[in-house]
XYZ file of C-alpha atoms in Angstrom:
583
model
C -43.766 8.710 25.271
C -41.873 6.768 22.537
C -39.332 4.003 23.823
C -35.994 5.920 23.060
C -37.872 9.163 24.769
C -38.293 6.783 27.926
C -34.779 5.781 27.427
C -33.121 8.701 27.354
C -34.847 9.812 30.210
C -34.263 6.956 32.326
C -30.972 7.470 31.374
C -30.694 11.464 32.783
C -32.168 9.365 36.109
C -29.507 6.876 36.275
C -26.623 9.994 35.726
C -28.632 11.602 38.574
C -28.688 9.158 40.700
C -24.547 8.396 40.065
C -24.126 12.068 40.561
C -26.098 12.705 43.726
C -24.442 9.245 45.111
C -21.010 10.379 44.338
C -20.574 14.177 44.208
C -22.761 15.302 47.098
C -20.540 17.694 49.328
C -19.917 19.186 52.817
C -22.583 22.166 52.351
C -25.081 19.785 50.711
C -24.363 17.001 53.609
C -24.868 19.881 56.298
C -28.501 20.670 54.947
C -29.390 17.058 54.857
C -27.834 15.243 57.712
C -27.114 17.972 59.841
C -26.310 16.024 63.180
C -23.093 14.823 61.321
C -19.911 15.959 61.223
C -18.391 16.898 57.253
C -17.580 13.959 54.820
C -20.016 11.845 56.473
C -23.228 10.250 55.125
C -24.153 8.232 57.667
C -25.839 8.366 61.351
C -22.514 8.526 63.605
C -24.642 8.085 66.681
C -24.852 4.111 66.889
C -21.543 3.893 66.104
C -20.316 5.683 69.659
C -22.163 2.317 71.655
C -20.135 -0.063 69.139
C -17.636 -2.644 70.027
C -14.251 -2.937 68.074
C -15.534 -6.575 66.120
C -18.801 -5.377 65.791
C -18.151 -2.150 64.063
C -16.250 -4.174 62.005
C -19.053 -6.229 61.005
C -21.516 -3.598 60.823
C -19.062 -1.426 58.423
C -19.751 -4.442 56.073
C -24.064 -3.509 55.997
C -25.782 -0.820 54.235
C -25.874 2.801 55.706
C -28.910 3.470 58.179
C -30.338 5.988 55.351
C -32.797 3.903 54.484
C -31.274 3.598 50.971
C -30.423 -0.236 50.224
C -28.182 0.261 47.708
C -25.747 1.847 50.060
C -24.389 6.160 50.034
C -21.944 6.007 47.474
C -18.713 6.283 47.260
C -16.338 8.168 49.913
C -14.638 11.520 49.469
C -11.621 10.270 51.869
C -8.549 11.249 48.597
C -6.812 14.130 50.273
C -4.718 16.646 47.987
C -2.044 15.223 48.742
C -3.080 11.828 47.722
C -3.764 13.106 44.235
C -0.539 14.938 44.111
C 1.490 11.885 44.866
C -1.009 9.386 42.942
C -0.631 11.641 40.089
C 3.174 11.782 40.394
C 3.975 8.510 40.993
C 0.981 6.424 39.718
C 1.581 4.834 36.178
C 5.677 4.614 37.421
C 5.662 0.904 37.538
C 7.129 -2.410 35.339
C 5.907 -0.386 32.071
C 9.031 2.132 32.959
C 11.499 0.019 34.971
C 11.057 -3.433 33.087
C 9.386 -3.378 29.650
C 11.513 -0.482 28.996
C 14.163 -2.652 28.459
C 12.678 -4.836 25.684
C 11.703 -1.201 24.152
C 15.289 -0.484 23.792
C 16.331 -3.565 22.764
C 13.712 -3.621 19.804
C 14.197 -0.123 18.650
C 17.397 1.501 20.295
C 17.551 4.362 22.130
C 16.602 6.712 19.913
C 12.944 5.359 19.117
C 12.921 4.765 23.182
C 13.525 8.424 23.528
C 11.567 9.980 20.653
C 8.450 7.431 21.056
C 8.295 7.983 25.242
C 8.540 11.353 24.351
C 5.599 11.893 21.639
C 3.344 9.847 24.038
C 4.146 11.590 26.997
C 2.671 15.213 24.679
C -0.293 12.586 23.918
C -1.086 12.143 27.421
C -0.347 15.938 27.860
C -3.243 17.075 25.999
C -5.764 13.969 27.358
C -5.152 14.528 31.248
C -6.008 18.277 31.040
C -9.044 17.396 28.510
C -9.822 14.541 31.618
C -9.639 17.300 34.533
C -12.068 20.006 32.659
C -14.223 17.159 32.668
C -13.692 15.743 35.979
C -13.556 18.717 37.766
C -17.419 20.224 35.835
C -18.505 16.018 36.219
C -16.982 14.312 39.335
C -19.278 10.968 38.883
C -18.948 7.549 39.378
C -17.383 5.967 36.473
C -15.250 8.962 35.331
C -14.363 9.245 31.571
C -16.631 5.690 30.954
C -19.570 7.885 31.821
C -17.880 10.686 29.790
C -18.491 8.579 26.481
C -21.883 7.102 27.234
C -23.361 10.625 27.917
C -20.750 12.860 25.371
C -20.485 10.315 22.210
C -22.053 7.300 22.574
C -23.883 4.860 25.040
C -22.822 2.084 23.145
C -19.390 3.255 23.118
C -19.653 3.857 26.474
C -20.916 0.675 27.090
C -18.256 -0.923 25.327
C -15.306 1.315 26.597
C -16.483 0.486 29.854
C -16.103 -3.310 29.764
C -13.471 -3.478 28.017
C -11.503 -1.072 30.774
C -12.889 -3.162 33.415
C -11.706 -5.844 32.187
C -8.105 -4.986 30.947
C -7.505 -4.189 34.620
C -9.437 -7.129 36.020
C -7.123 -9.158 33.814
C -4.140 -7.225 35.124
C -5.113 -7.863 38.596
C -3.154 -11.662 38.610
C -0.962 -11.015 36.076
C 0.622 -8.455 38.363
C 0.155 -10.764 41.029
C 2.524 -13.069 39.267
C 5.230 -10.483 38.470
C 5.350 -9.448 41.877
C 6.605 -13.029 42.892
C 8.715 -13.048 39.294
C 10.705 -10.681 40.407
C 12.105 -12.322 43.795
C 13.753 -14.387 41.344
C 16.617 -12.103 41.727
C 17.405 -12.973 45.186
C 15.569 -16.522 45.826
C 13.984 -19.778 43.765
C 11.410 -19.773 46.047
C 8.389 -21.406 45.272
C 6.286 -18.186 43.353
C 2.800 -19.488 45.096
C 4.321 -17.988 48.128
C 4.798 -14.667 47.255
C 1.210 -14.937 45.407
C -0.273 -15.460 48.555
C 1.401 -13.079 50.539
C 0.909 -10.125 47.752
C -2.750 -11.519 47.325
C -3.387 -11.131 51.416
C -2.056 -7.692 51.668
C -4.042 -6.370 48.692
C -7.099 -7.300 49.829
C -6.682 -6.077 53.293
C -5.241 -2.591 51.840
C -9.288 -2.575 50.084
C -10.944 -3.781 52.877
C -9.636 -0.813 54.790
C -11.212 1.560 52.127
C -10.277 4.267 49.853
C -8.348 6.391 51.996
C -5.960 3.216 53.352
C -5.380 3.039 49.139
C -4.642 6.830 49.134
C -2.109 6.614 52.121
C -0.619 3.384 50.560
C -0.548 4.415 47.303
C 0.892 7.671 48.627
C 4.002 6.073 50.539
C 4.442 3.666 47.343
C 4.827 6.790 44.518
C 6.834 8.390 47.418
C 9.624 5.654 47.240
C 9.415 5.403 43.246
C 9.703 9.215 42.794
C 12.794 9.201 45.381
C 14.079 6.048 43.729
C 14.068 7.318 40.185
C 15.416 10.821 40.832
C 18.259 9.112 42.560
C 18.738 6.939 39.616
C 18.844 9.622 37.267
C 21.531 11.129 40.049
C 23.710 8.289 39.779
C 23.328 7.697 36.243
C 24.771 11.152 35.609
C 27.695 9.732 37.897
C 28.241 6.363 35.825
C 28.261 8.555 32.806
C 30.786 10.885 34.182
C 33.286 8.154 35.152
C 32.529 9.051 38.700
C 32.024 5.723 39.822
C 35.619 4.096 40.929
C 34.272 0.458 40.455
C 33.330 1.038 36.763
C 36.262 -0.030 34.324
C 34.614 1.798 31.387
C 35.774 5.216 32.858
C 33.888 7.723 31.041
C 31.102 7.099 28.974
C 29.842 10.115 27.459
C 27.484 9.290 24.355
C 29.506 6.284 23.031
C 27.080 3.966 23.702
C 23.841 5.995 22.943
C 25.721 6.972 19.393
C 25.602 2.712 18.335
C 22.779 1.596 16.983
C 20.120 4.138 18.170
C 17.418 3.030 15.184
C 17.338 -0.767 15.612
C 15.043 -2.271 13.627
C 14.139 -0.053 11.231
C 10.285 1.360 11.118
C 8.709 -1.289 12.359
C 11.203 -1.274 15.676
C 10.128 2.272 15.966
C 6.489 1.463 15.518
C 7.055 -1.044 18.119
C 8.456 1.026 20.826
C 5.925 3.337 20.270
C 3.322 1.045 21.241
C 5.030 -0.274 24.301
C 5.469 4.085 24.998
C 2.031 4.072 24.920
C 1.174 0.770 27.418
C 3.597 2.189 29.630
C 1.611 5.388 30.982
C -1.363 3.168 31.057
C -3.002 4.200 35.070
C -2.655 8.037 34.418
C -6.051 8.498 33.407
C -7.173 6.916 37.280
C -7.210 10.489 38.759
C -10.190 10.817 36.549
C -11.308 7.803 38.502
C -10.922 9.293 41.286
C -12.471 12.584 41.371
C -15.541 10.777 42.525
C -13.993 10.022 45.854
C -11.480 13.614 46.220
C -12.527 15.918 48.787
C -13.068 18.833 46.514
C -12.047 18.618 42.653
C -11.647 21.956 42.024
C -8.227 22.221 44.088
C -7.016 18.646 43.957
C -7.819 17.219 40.272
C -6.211 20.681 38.255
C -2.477 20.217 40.618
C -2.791 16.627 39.867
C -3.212 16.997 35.970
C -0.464 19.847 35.980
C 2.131 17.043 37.500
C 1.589 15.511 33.847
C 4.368 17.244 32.894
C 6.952 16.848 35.324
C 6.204 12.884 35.236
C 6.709 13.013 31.364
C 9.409 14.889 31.447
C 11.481 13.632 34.602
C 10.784 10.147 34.994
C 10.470 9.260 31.885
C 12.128 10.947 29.536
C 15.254 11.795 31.302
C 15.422 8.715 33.432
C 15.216 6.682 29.694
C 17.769 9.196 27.961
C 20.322 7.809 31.117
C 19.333 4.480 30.788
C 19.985 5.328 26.785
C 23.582 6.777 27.710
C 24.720 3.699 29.518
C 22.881 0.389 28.121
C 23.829 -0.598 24.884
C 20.655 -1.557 23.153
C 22.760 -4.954 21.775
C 23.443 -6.363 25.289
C 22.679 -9.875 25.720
C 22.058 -9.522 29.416
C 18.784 -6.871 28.338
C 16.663 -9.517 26.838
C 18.246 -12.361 28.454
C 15.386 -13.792 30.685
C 12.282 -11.283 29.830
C 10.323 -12.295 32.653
C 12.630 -11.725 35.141
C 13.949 -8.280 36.700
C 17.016 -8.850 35.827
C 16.398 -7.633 32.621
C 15.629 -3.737 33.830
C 17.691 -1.656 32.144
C 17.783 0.330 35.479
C 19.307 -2.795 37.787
C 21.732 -3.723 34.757
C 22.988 -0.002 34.763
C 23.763 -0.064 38.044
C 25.273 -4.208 37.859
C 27.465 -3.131 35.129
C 28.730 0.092 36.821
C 29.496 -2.766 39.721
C 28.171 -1.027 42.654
C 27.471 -3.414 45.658
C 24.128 -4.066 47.348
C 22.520 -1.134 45.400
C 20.950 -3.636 42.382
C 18.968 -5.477 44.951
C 17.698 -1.780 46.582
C 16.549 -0.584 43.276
C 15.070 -4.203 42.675
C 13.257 -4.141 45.370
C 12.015 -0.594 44.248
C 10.830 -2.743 41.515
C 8.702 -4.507 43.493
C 7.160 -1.798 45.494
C 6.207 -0.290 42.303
C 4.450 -3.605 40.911
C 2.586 -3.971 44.311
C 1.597 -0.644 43.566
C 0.489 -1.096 39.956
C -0.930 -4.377 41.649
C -3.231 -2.412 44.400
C -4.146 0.512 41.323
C -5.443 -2.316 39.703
C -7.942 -3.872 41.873
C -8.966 -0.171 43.220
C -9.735 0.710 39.075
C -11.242 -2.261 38.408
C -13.466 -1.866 41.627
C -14.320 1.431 40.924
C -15.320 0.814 36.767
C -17.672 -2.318 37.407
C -19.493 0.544 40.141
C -19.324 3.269 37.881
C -21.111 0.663 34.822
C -23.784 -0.271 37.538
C -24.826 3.572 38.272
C -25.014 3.322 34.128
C -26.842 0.364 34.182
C -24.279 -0.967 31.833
C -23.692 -4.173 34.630
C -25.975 -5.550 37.429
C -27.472 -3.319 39.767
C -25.974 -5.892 42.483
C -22.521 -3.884 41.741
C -24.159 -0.432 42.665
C -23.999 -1.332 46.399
C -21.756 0.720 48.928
C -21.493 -0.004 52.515
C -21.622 1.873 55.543
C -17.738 3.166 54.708
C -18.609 4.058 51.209
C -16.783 1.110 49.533
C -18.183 -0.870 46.588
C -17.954 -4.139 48.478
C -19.695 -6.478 45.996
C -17.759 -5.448 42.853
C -14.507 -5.085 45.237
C -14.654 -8.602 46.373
C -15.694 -9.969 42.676
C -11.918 -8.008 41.405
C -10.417 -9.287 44.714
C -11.702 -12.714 43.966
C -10.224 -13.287 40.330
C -6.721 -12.427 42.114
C -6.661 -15.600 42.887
C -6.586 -16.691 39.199
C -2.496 -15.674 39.775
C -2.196 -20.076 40.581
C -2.762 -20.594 37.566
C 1.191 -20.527 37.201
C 1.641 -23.703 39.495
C 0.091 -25.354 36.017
C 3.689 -24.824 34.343
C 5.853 -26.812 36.859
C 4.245 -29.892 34.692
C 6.621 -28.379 31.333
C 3.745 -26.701 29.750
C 2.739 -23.015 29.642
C -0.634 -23.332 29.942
C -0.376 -19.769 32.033
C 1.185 -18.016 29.756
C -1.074 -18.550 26.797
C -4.140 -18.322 29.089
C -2.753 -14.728 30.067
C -1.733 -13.865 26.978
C -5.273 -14.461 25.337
C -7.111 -12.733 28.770
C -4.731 -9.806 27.906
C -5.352 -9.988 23.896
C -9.186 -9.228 24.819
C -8.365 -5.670 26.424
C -4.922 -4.881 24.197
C -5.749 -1.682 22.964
C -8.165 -0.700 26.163
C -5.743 2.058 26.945
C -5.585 3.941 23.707
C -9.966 3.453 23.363
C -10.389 5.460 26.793
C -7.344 7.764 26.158
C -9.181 8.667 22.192
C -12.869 8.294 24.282
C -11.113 11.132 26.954
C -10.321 13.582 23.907
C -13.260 13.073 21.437
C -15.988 13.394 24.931
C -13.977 16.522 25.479
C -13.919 18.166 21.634
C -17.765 17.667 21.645
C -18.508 18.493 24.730
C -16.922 21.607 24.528
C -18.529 22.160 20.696
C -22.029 21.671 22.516
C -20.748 24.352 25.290
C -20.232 27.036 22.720
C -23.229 25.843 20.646
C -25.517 25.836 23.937
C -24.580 29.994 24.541
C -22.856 28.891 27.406
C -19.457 30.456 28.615
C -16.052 28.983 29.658
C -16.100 31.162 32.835
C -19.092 28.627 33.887
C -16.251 26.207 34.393
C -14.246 25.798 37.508
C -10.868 24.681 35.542
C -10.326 24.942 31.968
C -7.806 23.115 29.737
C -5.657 25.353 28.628
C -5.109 23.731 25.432
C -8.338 23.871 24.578
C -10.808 21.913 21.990
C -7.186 21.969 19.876
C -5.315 19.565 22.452
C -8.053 17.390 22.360
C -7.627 17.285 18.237
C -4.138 16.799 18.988
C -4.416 14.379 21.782
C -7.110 12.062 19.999
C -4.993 12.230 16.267
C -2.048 10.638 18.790
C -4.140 7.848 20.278
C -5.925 7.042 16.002
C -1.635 6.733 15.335
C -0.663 4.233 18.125
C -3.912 2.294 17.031
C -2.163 2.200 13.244
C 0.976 1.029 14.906
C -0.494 -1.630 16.902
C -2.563 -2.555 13.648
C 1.099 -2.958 11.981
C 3.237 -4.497 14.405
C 0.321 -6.948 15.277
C 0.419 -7.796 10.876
C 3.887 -7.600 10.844
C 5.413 -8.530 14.240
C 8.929 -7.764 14.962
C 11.637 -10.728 14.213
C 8.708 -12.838 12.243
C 5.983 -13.290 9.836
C 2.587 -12.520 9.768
C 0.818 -15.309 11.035
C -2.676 -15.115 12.859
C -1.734 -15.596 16.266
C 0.224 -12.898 16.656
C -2.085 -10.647 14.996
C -5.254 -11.521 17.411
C -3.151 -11.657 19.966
C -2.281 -7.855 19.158
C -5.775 -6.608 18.080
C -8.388 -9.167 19.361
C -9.554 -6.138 21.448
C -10.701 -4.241 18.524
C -13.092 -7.413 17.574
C -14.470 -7.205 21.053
C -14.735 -3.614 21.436
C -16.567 -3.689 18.298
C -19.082 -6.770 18.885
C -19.894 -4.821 22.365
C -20.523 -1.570 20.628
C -22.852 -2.999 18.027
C -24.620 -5.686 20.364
C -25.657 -2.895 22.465
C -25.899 -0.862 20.073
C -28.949 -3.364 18.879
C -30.222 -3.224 22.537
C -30.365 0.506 22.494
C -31.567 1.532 19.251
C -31.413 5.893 20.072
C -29.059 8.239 17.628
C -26.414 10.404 18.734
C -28.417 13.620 20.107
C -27.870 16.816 18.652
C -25.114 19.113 19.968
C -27.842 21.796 20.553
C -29.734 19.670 22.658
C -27.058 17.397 24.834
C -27.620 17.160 28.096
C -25.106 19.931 29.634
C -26.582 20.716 32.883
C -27.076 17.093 34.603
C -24.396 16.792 37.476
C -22.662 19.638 36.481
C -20.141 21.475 39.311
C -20.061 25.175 37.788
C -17.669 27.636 39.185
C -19.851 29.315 40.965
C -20.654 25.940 42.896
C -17.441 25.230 43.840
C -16.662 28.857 44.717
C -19.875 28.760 47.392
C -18.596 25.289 48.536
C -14.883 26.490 49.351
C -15.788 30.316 50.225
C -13.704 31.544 47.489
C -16.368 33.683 45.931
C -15.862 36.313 48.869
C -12.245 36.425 47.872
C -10.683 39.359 46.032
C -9.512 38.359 42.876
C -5.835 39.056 42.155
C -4.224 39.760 38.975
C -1.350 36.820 38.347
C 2.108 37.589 36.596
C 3.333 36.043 33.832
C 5.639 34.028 36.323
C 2.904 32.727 38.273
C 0.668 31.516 35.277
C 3.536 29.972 33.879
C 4.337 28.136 37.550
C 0.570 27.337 38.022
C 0.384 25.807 34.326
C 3.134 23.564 34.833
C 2.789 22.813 39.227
């Protein structure tokens, strides 16, 4: 056997092994640990003679399988959990706070037309994502997507540099969580730090399912919170609000200056578009650890639309209607909340008490960027393992299914977030130490939203090329291999805008800080590719003979698991494939 024959198939073992570790469900469990009850790997039995500290402790140690590396992960995510994650999940500073400087760089025009076009680019990848998730649910999600669909080296380098845009993120959120109590008290930020820092890491301690029911009362608030915005808003607007002197508003202030900036403020804005609906592709993430794809993943992927199209493009057309993009008070402290075009809509409209609700609202939603972080970041570094593409240390579960050594290195770097005690001397050593952490992962979200759309165009091409048929699937994008085109010619054009507003930035001259601080990501993505690349010497295999059937959850499977297949199958109405498509 040559040595790229023995790769490859050590390879197909290693996607085995993440497969059978991660997607195994209740009928499979039944036949091969039939003494326990569904969803569980592990011998129940000692656990009934346990004390409460000791089945602590013991939750901590390997499964008594007899397999060292631990079960794999959980399936403890609950529809509803997707439903809400999905909703909810990339609402955060990216929408409430950075949308500010968006507007103030391009107006709210570009704000409006930019959110909008990446919202239809984000369309187009989710649904590619959930055909893939829901045939695939592995360990690693669309990271082991590339590795097996385009590229390992691509997938080796997609996957580190995801890992570590949101291991990076990790104490940079950290930091704006305590940034934004600025609004109501000087106290000292290591505070907050710690107390954000301590109830992270108890929220992953407690396992996946204490992040689904956290992250589930979190997108809970932020939905409420932004459809009563967008309620009040339409108030403000109206002249509705007795305490407002400017009466009605109307599209007065939406009308000035809509295009500021020119091109390059549009380009800008649509960059900052783009980094703002960074954390929807995590459902993918998550199908390794959802109780049964098939249902949960396609509801989650249709609520794509109703995010896009509620909470951020209407809540940004208010914020549009009453925030003029010229207001001094928008990008007066940038690192502050008080610069949220959403609290200075509701400051200016002079409504007591309700600026410090919604900023706390603000909060909530960074602690829950904050925990999506270290849960992603967790998750990636276990997926890479399974791939081989870290150390096999990383691969271990415990007895509770959570990846406890890759957890607690993500948990671990939180504590990078002092780093900002360093500027009380008058420097800002922080700030250019995050800066160049977040430089190295820059473009990380439009690599794994292109990876997402080019693993799904081939995969599909090697589908038809194979003889095999889309009924073999158990949900099917309805947009096809053409969404995918669509999608991954979107995510090529935000990587030309970065590329321009990193040459050119906005309000200066090229210079090369600016520049590798905009695009440094590309030089690492591409020394990663071609390092391993070096390592692992194989070509891309032919679309005739790729690798189609490892891990693969047909519809037939899924119909056996749930019982569906003894179902009569009813005819749907245009009204219900149009409700189903969109809820």
């Amino acid at each position: 056997m040559s040595e790229i024959d023995r790769k490859t198939s050590e390879e197909k073992k290693v996607f085995d092994s993440a497969e059978s570790n991660t997607t195994t469900f209740q009928t499979t469990e039944a036949k091969i640990y039939p003494s326990e009850s569904r969803n569980t790997f592990y011998d129940k039995s000692p656990e009934a003679e346990e004390g409460f500290f000791e089945k602590i402790v013991n939750d901590f140690k390997p499964p008594a399988t007899g397999r060292p590396d631990g079960v794999g992960l959980k399936r403890k995510l609950k529809n509803r959990h997707m439903q809400m994650i999905s909703i909810g999940g990339a609402i955060g500073s990216g929408l409430y706070v950075s949308s500010g400087n968006s507007l103030a760089d391009g107006g709210a025009a570009s704000v409006i037309i930019n959110y909008s076009l990446t919202g239809i680019m984000m369309f187009f990848t989710i649904y590619a994502l959930g055909e893939m998730a829901v045939a695939y649910p592995v360990a690693g999600g669309f990271n082991t997507y590339a590795s097996r669909f385009i590229d390992p080296a691509w997938g080796f380098s997609l996957s580190w540099n995801y890992f570590i845009n949101y291991f990076v993120t990790f104490p940079l959120e950290l930091t704006t969580c305590a940034i934004t109590f600025r609004f109501w008290t000087d106290i000292n930020s290591a505070a907050w730090i710690s107390i954000f820092l301590v109830t992270v890491i108890i929220i992953n301690l407690l396992g996946v399912r204490a992040y689904g029911e956290v992250e589930f009362v979190l997108s809970f608030i932020k939905v409420i919170a932004t459809l009563g915005f967008v309620i009040l808003a339409i108030i403000i607007d109206c002249g509705g609000v007795p305490t407002d002197h400017r009466g009605y508003i109307g599209g007065s202030i939406i009308k000035h200056n809509s295009f500021r900036n020119g091109f390059k403020g549009f380009c800008s804005v649509f960059v900052a578009a783009a980094f703002s609906f960074s954390g929807t592709e995590v459902i993918g993430l998550a199908a390794a650890e959802t109780d049964n794809p098939k249902k949960t993943l396609p509801k989650s992927v249709r609520q794509i639309f109703w995010r896009i199209a509620l909470f951020y493009v209407v809540s940004l057309l208010m914020i549009g209607l009453l925030i003029d993009p010229e207001d001094p008070n928008l990008m007066g402290n940038q690192s502050g909340t008080s610069t949220s075009p959403f609290v200075l809509a509701i400051q200016e409209a002079k409504i007591k008490g309700l600026p410090s609700v919604f900023n706390a609202v603000i909060v909530i939603s960074v602690i829950s960027v904050t925990n999506t972080s270290t849960y992603t970041a967790g998750r990636t570094l276990h997926g890479m393992a399974t791939l081989k593409h870290a150390p096999k240390l990383f691969v271990y579960t415990d007895r509770l299914g959570r990846p406890l050594i890759a957890m607690l290195v993500v948990l671990a770097f939180g504590f990078f977030a002092f780093i900002n005690e360093a500027n009380k001397n008058g420097n800002d050593i922080s700030d250019t130490v995050f800066n160049w952490l977040l430089a190295l992962t820059g473009l990380s979200n439009f690599f794994c939203w292109g990876s997402i759309c080019l693993s799904h165009i081939i995969f599909r091409i090697a589908f038809k090329k194979q003889g095999r048929s889309l009924n073999e699937l158990a949900f099917v994008s309805p947009m096809g291999i053409w969404g995918s085109c669509i999608g991954l010619i979107f995510n090529i054009l935000c990587l030309m805008a970065q590329f321009y507003v990193s040459l050119f930035p906005l309000g200066g001259k090229p210079n090369a800080n600016d520049f590798f601080q905009g695009y440094l990501a590309a030089v690492v993505a591409i020394v990663f590719f071609v390092g391993y690349k070096i390592y692992d010497r194989r070509c891309i295999p032919n679309l005739s003979q790729l690798d189609l059937d490892t891990g693969f959850h047909s519809a037939e499977f899924y119909n056996s698991f749930d019982g569906s297949e003894n179902e009569p199958k009813k005819e749907k109405g245009v009204f219900k494939k149009t409700l189903e498509f969109f809820c």
